DNA sequence: TATGAATGAGCGTTCATTCAT
DNA sequence: GATGAATGAACGCTCATTCAT
């Protein structure tokens, strides 16, 4: 792994652990055992590091969240889907903890973020229309929009919200799985009998995951 | 108004406007036309100011969100209820934009926050059980818990989420009302015919508010 | 003397001694035995310190170089005149050693500098027209302009030029007096018999000064 | 052209354009498309580059300013003379803008500079004595010394002085020619009738040059 | 109560220079 | 000859906080 990538990952690690405002470029360099000058050899400034982290995040989001025909069909692949998204959010959780501040400092990043959000929204809508076609949910277009917004908001706020509840506690996978369960609990009342089946399967899976993780 | 209170309100104003990390104690003092020394005469440190702001917030939350028997009955008082809560969040919106960071610095505040959250949860549960008794919603206990959690999360994340979407734009009342509408859209699928009536009334009210505010 | 003024004078001293680019704000603070924070309490930044030094310089220049009717008549007051100007340049000599660089960084200062130069030019012209009226020099208007430009250039370049010749040697008063003699040697060929008398008197005075200062 | 020479010329170009203190060794390397390591393979340090630039300058000065018997006779060759000197100064103008600073850092360079100045002085004296012999000027030895000093000072300060007047404006050839005119205006009052003829010819030539260059 | 000068650790960043390859 | 990653001291500057008055 190249130094540049190591910096990105060290920064991500420290940002997640201590919050971006509390991590200085000198901290990152010291943590890695390199000089501050070397860090600035690879990045123009701290902002650029954050930028690059975001790019990695957005790239992964694109890849992981690519809606596929088959994805919607089996509850198995749906499961991988949810897993992937929440894990992604967990790996870049520092970002969610300071989003307004980080974005207000960097209008280019703001633009990229909005783009990513827009893509995400489209993908969620695609997946959900697919569900409707399959008869898993029964919603009109407006309700679908509302649901997509709620899901986006809940998903992207989950980690920040949980962190606020217990900042000292490390965010564990169990917390992530509870987030998925929260999402499922929002969807459940909107499903058809057939859809409910799928949701219940997923819920039982994640309940087990939480139980395993806690113990 | 005493200097101490003036400091609290000046700080709140500046925090909301520029974000807590971007407001120094000297800014606050300069904005008020007092000396930094005087500010520190009234408060041991910046943290204590935030602490006091939180106390005011929690106090107001307690008062405004006191569930009353009659409140649940008329959609009119329910409306005042929702209004009050969202306005409260708007007046203390800086808090929501940096919650994890602020809490991680101050464990006493963290404790108070959890207390307040717990109270809020109980109150929401009380109100919703009342709704159920009145036949407005049809949910079992577990669904009620889930819903309460979702509502709490959506409500408390709304402003932060919207700020991230458009940091340059000031948060207007219209944005707040859209938050209420989002909440209502989550509740709507869970209502009985009778409950739906109430929700629709509220929705039309807030739609009008948004329209009025935008123009 | 207030700290603010002490900073200005400490900065001036260090700038003159070591050159402005080689003097950091921390050097100034350390030299004075104050903290860097205190320095920045009194000045927004290094540029502002330079700005203030220039203001003091320009102010003194205005006062000292105010052409007065009687000034031109006696070689005695002319002498004080020349003394004052060169001493002024000596006290702010750091400025002359880096003028292009300093001005290119600060367009407001650039503007003030041009203003000061313009005033100086007018004053020199006034004095010299006076000389002409008194029959001390015999020059047409165009020659007068040329002479004024030459004198301004020689005077304002003198210290910088001498510093280049011997950077290690401190600029002494003798060097200053030699500058005055250089100026006089430019004027001498342009004088009438009467004017030559005055120049010779001045030259002999400054020759003595140089001799006294060297020994 | 060897890399070593390319570095010298790239550095000269950048120094002239942006001022020596604002040009880093990395800038120079990047501008040339070579690595910083390569630059330091050819030069021990930044100082050495400046040193070499000075050597080229001094070398050219020696060549161009070699006083020749015939040079003094025709105003044509005198013209080439003046042109050459001012152009030389223009090509190495960065040097004049920071002379005291540059020399104070490097005592060896200081020594070379003084040597060059001494040579220049001798050459100017030779030329001017020649003029006297030809009856173009009427000056005693002491006046000749004074004049030589004035001319040296005016010539070597011209570009720095003009840069200070307008740092944003690039120094054009017109500015250079105005410098020559300033020099001529100093000499003019000291000429014989015959000498004045020559000066007037030169002045009209340079006036035309300035006019051509400005338009 | 209030002032405002003063503190000092630490921030993000720069840049002449080195060195293994 | 050449690369380019790496160094580290130092820069200009910030800000929560203190304290004599």
Coordinates of N, CA and C in Angstrom, one line a residue, chain B residues 51 116 172-173:
Chain B
X51 N -23.9 24.1 28.1 CA -24.6 23.4 29.2 C -25.9 24.2 29.5
X116 N -33.1 13.5 29.1 CA -34.1 14.2 28.3 C -34.7 13.3 27.2
X172 N -35.4 27.8 7.0 CA -36.6 28.6 7.2 C -37.7 27.8 7.9
X173 N -38.8 28.5 8.2 CA -39.9 27.8 8.8 C -40.5 26.7 7.8

